[in-house]
C-alpha positions as a LaTeX table, in Angstrom:
\begin{tabular}{lrrr}
\hline
Residue & $x$ (\AA) & $y$ (\AA) & $z$ (\AA) \\
\hline
Unk1 & 0.06 & $-0.05$ & $-0.03$ \\
Unk2 & 1.54 & 3.26 & $-1.08$ \\
Unk3 & 1.74 & 6.20 & 1.28 \\
Unk4 & 1.56 & 9.98 & 0.73 \\
Unk5 & 1.97 & 12.68 & 3.27 \\
Unk6 & 1.63 & 16.30 & 2.34 \\
Unk7 & 1.14 & 19.74 & 3.83 \\
Unk8 & $-0.09$ & 22.59 & 1.78 \\
Unk9 & $-0.03$ & 26.41 & 2.87 \\
Unk10 & $-1.04$ & 28.60 & $-0.17$ \\
Unk11 & 0.27 & 31.74 & 1.54 \\
Unk12 & 3.21 & 30.97 & 3.69 \\
Unk13 & 3.88 & 33.65 & 6.38 \\
Unk14 & 7.61 & 33.41 & 6.04 \\
Unk15 & 9.75 & 33.60 & 2.80 \\
Unk16 & 11.72 & 30.66 & 4.32 \\
Unk17 & 8.49 & 28.54 & 4.79 \\
Unk18 & 7.28 & 26.06 & 2.15 \\
Unk19 & 3.98 & 26.29 & 0.21 \\
Unk20 & 4.04 & 22.50 & $-0.22$ \\
Unk21 & 5.83 & 19.57 & 1.45 \\
Unk22 & 4.98 & 16.17 & $-0.02$ \\
Unk23 & 6.64 & 12.77 & 0.91 \\
Unk24 & 5.60 & 9.49 & $-0.86$ \\
Unk25 & 6.38 & 5.88 & $-0.93$ \\
Unk26 & 5.65 & 3.83 & $-4.04$ \\
Unk27 & 5.00 & 0.23 & $-3.07$ \\
Unk28 & 5.16 & $-2.14$ & $-6.08$ \\
Unk29 & 6.17 & $-5.51$ & $-7.33$ \\
Unk30 & 10.00 & $-5.42$ & $-7.63$ \\
Unk31 & 9.69 & $-7.09$ & $-11.06$ \\
Unk32 & 7.43 & $-4.44$ & $-12.59$ \\
Unk33 & 9.51 & $-2.36$ & $-15.02$ \\
Unk34 & 9.67 & 1.37 & $-14.64$ \\
Unk35 & 11.84 & 4.40 & $-15.41$ \\
Unk36 & 13.51 & 6.54 & $-12.72$ \\
Unk37 & 12.23 & 10.13 & $-12.28$ \\
Unk38 & 13.42 & 12.43 & $-15.16$ \\
Unk39 & 11.99 & 15.34 & $-17.19$ \\
Unk40 & 9.85 & 14.40 & $-20.18$ \\
Unk41 & 7.02 & 15.75 & $-22.22$ \\
Unk42 & 6.87 & 18.85 & $-24.50$ \\
Unk43 & 9.86 & 21.06 & $-23.67$ \\
Unk44 & 10.65 & 18.62 & $-20.78$ \\
Unk45 & 8.21 & 20.22 & $-18.53$ \\
Unk46 & 7.06 & 17.18 & $-16.51$ \\
Unk47 & 9.15 & 15.42 & $-13.90$ \\
Unk48 & 8.09 & 11.90 & $-12.92$ \\
Unk49 & 8.95 & 8.22 & $-13.04$ \\
Unk50 & 7.24 & 6.28 & $-15.81$ \\
Unk51 & 5.56 & 2.86 & $-15.73$ \\
Unk52 & 7.08 & 0.49 & $-18.44$ \\
Unk53 & 4.81 & $-2.52$ & $-17.92$ \\
Unk54 & 3.43 & $-3.76$ & $-21.18$ \\
Unk55 & 0.03 & $-2.09$ & $-21.81$ \\
Unk56 & 0.53 & 0.45 & $-19.14$ \\
Unk57 & 3.58 & 2.27 & $-20.53$ \\
Unk58 & 3.72 & 6.14 & $-19.87$ \\
Unk59 & 1.61 & 5.89 & $-16.72$ \\
Unk60 & 3.04 & 7.25 & $-13.51$ \\
Unk61 & 2.17 & 7.37 & $-9.78$ \\
Unk62 & 3.61 & 10.84 & $-8.89$ \\
Unk63 & 4.65 & 13.88 & $-10.94$ \\
Unk64 & 4.95 & 17.56 & $-11.17$ \\
Unk65 & 5.20 & 20.10 & $-13.96$ \\
Unk66 & 7.09 & 23.33 & $-14.38$ \\
Unk67 & 3.64 & 24.96 & $-14.99$ \\
Unk68 & 2.69 & 24.01 & $-11.30$ \\
Unk69 & 0.54 & 20.95 & $-11.85$ \\
Unk70 & 1.06 & 18.02 & $-9.48$ \\
Unk71 & $-0.62$ & 14.68 & $-9.27$ \\
Unk72 & $-0.15$ & 11.67 & $-7.21$ \\
Unk73 & $-1.85$ & 8.20 & $-7.18$ \\
Unk74 & $-2.27$ & 5.32 & $-4.70$ \\
Unk75 & $-4.02$ & 2.04 & $-5.30$ \\
Unk76 & $-6.07$ & 0.33 & $-2.81$ \\
Unk77 & $-6.78$ & $-3.20$ & $-1.98$ \\
Unk78 & $-9.83$ & $-4.82$ & $-3.32$ \\
Unk79 & $-11.24$ & $-8.45$ & $-3.39$ \\
Unk80 & $-10.56$ & $-8.92$ & $-7.11$ \\
Unk81 & $-8.86$ & $-6.88$ & $-9.73$ \\
Unk82 & $-10.33$ & $-6.43$ & $-13.20$ \\
Unk83 & $-7.56$ & $-7.23$ & $-15.47$ \\
Unk84 & $-9.42$ & $-5.42$ & $-18.41$ \\
Unk85 & $-9.54$ & $-2.19$ & $-16.54$ \\
Unk86 & $-7.55$ & 0.82 & $-17.76$ \\
Unk87 & $-4.17$ & 1.58 & $-16.25$ \\
Unk88 & $-4.56$ & 3.87 & $-13.26$ \\
Unk89 & $-1.18$ & 5.55 & $-13.97$ \\
Unk90 & $-2.79$ & 7.34 & $-16.96$ \\
Unk91 & $-4.79$ & 9.43 & $-14.56$ \\
Unk92 & $-1.64$ & 11.20 & $-13.38$ \\
Unk93 & $-0.25$ & 11.38 & $-16.78$ \\
Unk94 & $-3.43$ & 12.80 & $-18.41$ \\
Unk95 & $-3.67$ & 15.54 & $-15.69$ \\
Unk96 & $-0.03$ & 16.52 & $-16.08$ \\
Unk97 & $-0.20$ & 16.89 & $-19.87$ \\
Unk98 & $-3.40$ & 18.71 & $-20.14$ \\
Unk99 & $-4.49$ & 22.26 & $-19.45$ \\
Unk100 & $-7.52$ & 21.28 & $-17.44$ \\
Unk101 & $-7.59$ & 22.66 & $-13.92$ \\
Unk102 & $-7.62$ & 20.16 & $-10.88$ \\
Unk103 & $-11.15$ & 20.72 & $-9.78$ \\
Unk104 & $-12.58$ & 20.02 & $-13.24$ \\
Unk105 & $-10.17$ & 17.10 & $-13.80$ \\
Unk106 & $-11.15$ & 15.44 & $-10.56$ \\
Unk107 & $-14.97$ & 15.88 & $-11.43$ \\
Unk108 & $-14.23$ & 14.24 & $-14.85$ \\
Unk109 & $-12.36$ & 11.38 & $-13.17$ \\
Unk110 & $-15.36$ & 10.92 & $-10.64$ \\
Unk111 & $-17.53$ & 10.13 & $-13.71$ \\
Unk112 & $-14.93$ & 7.70 & $-15.25$ \\
Unk113 & $-13.69$ & 6.03 & $-12.09$ \\
Unk114 & $-15.54$ & 2.83 & $-12.88$ \\
Unk115 & $-13.14$ & 2.16 & $-15.75$ \\
Unk116 & $-10.27$ & 1.57 & $-13.39$ \\
Unk117 & $-9.46$ & $-0.63$ & $-10.36$ \\
Unk118 & $-9.72$ & 1.18 & $-7.09$ \\
Unk119 & $-7.54$ & 4.21 & $-6.49$ \\
Unk120 & $-7.02$ & 7.46 & $-4.66$ \\
Unk121 & $-6.03$ & 10.46 & $-6.73$ \\
Unk122 & $-4.54$ & 13.82 & $-5.70$ \\
Unk123 & $-4.51$ & 16.55 & $-8.44$ \\
Unk124 & $-3.38$ & 19.99 & $-7.59$ \\
Unk125 & $-2.70$ & 23.35 & $-9.15$ \\
Unk126 & $-0.03$ & 24.75 & $-6.94$ \\
Unk127 & $-1.64$ & 28.27 & $-7.47$ \\
Unk128 & $-5.27$ & 26.68 & $-6.39$ \\
Unk129 & $-5.23$ & 23.23 & $-4.48$ \\
Unk130 & $-8.70$ & 21.81 & $-3.90$ \\
Unk131 & $-9.48$ & 19.53 & $-0.87$ \\
Unk132 & $-11.24$ & 16.46 & $-2.56$ \\
Unk133 & $-12.95$ & 14.03 & $-0.23$ \\
Unk134 & $-10.95$ & 10.88 & 0.37 \\
Unk135 & $-12.98$ & 7.68 & $-0.39$ \\
Unk136 & $-13.41$ & 5.15 & 2.37 \\
Unk137 & $-11.75$ & 1.90 & 1.28 \\
Unk138 & $-11.15$ & $-1.54$ & 2.40 \\
Unk139 & $-13.48$ & $-3.92$ & 4.20 \\
Unk140 & $-13.17$ & $-7.23$ & 6.10 \\
Unk141 & $-10.92$ & $-8.73$ & 3.33 \\
Unk142 & $-8.33$ & $-6.07$ & 3.97 \\
Unk143 & $-7.76$ & $-6.82$ & 7.68 \\
Unk144 & $-5.54$ & $-10.01$ & 7.27 \\
Unk145 & $-3.01$ & $-8.15$ & 4.97 \\
Unk146 & $-2.90$ & $-4.71$ & 6.75 \\
Unk147 & $-0.13$ & $-5.79$ & 9.13 \\
Unk148 & 2.09 & $-6.71$ & 5.94 \\
Unk149 & 1.15 & $-3.81$ & 3.66 \\
Unk150 & $-0.03$ & $-0.89$ & 5.90 \\
Unk151 & 3.47 & 0.09 & 7.01 \\
Unk152 & 5.53 & 3.18 & 6.32 \\
Unk153 & 8.12 & 1.07 & 4.59 \\
Unk154 & 6.95 & $-2.26$ & 3.15 \\
Unk155 & 9.21 & $-5.16$ & 2.99 \\
Unk156 & 7.71 & $-8.48$ & 1.69 \\
Unk157 & 9.09 & $-11.23$ & $-0.71$ \\
Unk158 & 8.77 & $-9.87$ & $-4.22$ \\
Unk159 & 6.80 & $-6.76$ & $-3.20$ \\
Unk160 & 7.55 & $-3.56$ & $-1.24$ \\
Unk161 & 8.52 & 0.03 & $-1.21$ \\
Unk162 & 10.64 & 0.75 & $-4.31$ \\
Unk163 & 10.71 & 4.53 & $-4.32$ \\
Unk164 & 10.69 & 7.29 & $-1.74$ \\
Unk165 & 9.94 & 10.87 & $-3.11$ \\
Unk166 & 9.94 & 14.21 & $-1.39$ \\
Unk167 & 8.80 & 17.43 & $-3.14$ \\
Unk168 & 9.20 & 20.87 & $-1.54$ \\
Unk169 & 7.82 & 24.00 & $-3.11$ \\
Unk170 & 8.91 & 27.12 & $-1.28$ \\
Unk171 & 7.16 & 30.58 & $-1.16$ \\
Unk172 & 8.96 & 31.79 & $-4.29$ \\
Unk173 & 7.83 & 28.77 & $-6.38$ \\
Unk174 & 11.28 & 27.09 & $-6.17$ \\
Unk175 & 10.78 & 23.25 & $-6.44$ \\
Unk176 & 13.07 & 20.63 & $-5.09$ \\
Unk177 & 12.21 & 17.01 & $-6.09$ \\
Unk178 & 14.19 & 14.26 & $-4.44$ \\
Unk179 & 13.67 & 10.58 & $-5.28$ \\
Unk180 & 15.44 & 7.47 & $-3.95$ \\
Unk181 & 14.81 & 4.33 & $-5.93$ \\
Unk182 & 15.71 & 0.74 & $-5.42$ \\
Unk183 & 17.95 & $-0.48$ & $-8.29$ \\
Unk184 & 17.83 & $-3.90$ & $-9.97$ \\
Unk185 & 15.36 & $-5.35$ & $-7.48$ \\
Unk186 & 18.21 & $-5.15$ & $-4.99$ \\
Unk187 & 17.24 & $-4.06$ & $-1.48$ \\
Unk188 & 20.83 & $-3.09$ & $-0.71$ \\
Unk189 & 21.28 & $-0.90$ & $-3.90$ \\
Unk190 & 19.53 & 2.55 & $-4.01$ \\
Unk191 & 20.05 & 5.50 & $-6.21$ \\
Unk192 & 19.07 & 9.18 & $-5.10$ \\
Unk193 & 18.32 & 11.93 & $-7.61$ \\
Unk194 & 17.45 & 15.65 & $-6.94$ \\
Unk195 & 16.03 & 18.07 & $-9.37$ \\
Unk196 & 15.42 & 21.78 & $-8.85$ \\
Unk197 & 13.45 & 24.27 & $-10.92$ \\
Unk198 & 11.25 & 27.39 & $-10.47$ \\
Unk199 & 7.60 & 27.18 & $-11.40$ \\
Unk200 & 6.76 & 29.26 & $-14.53$ \\
Unk201 & 4.68 & 32.39 & $-14.14$ \\
\hline
\end{tabular}
């Protein structure tokens, strides 16, 4: 189960304060192919990792654009997955690559959510961040696995936390994006990358 923590203050009192602090873990099967976070898209304006699983290529779990759009996705456990459902990672990619504002996008997604397996989605314009309701999730079937998967850092055979991400946005719109990723399915081999940029006016 992926975890996202964030704090948002649209008008920080101090110039040394942050508008946004976001920390996230991506828990995933170690064998699922993905690219490490890097810039991509038109004019390299989007920063994210990318899913490379066949049929799901180009989706992502968390990303930010130089235009101030941010989206993050977590899946949630359900009794049975629909293997014909659309890839949830496209929800993040579509938001980051369109000009639709976050509230309009979330309303659209709420009408199309049945096309995907269960998910939670954060979509934000860093100049207007809505507070969408978080859906209740789970049920009796979840309880037996919570002790394994509901941890800040998941470690199970073949599955667990592969990526840690922190995004900081200061009062002047300066973004620091740091990601630590497990390499080659090796729990002892991690790589950290940091990117910095300023949001465009």
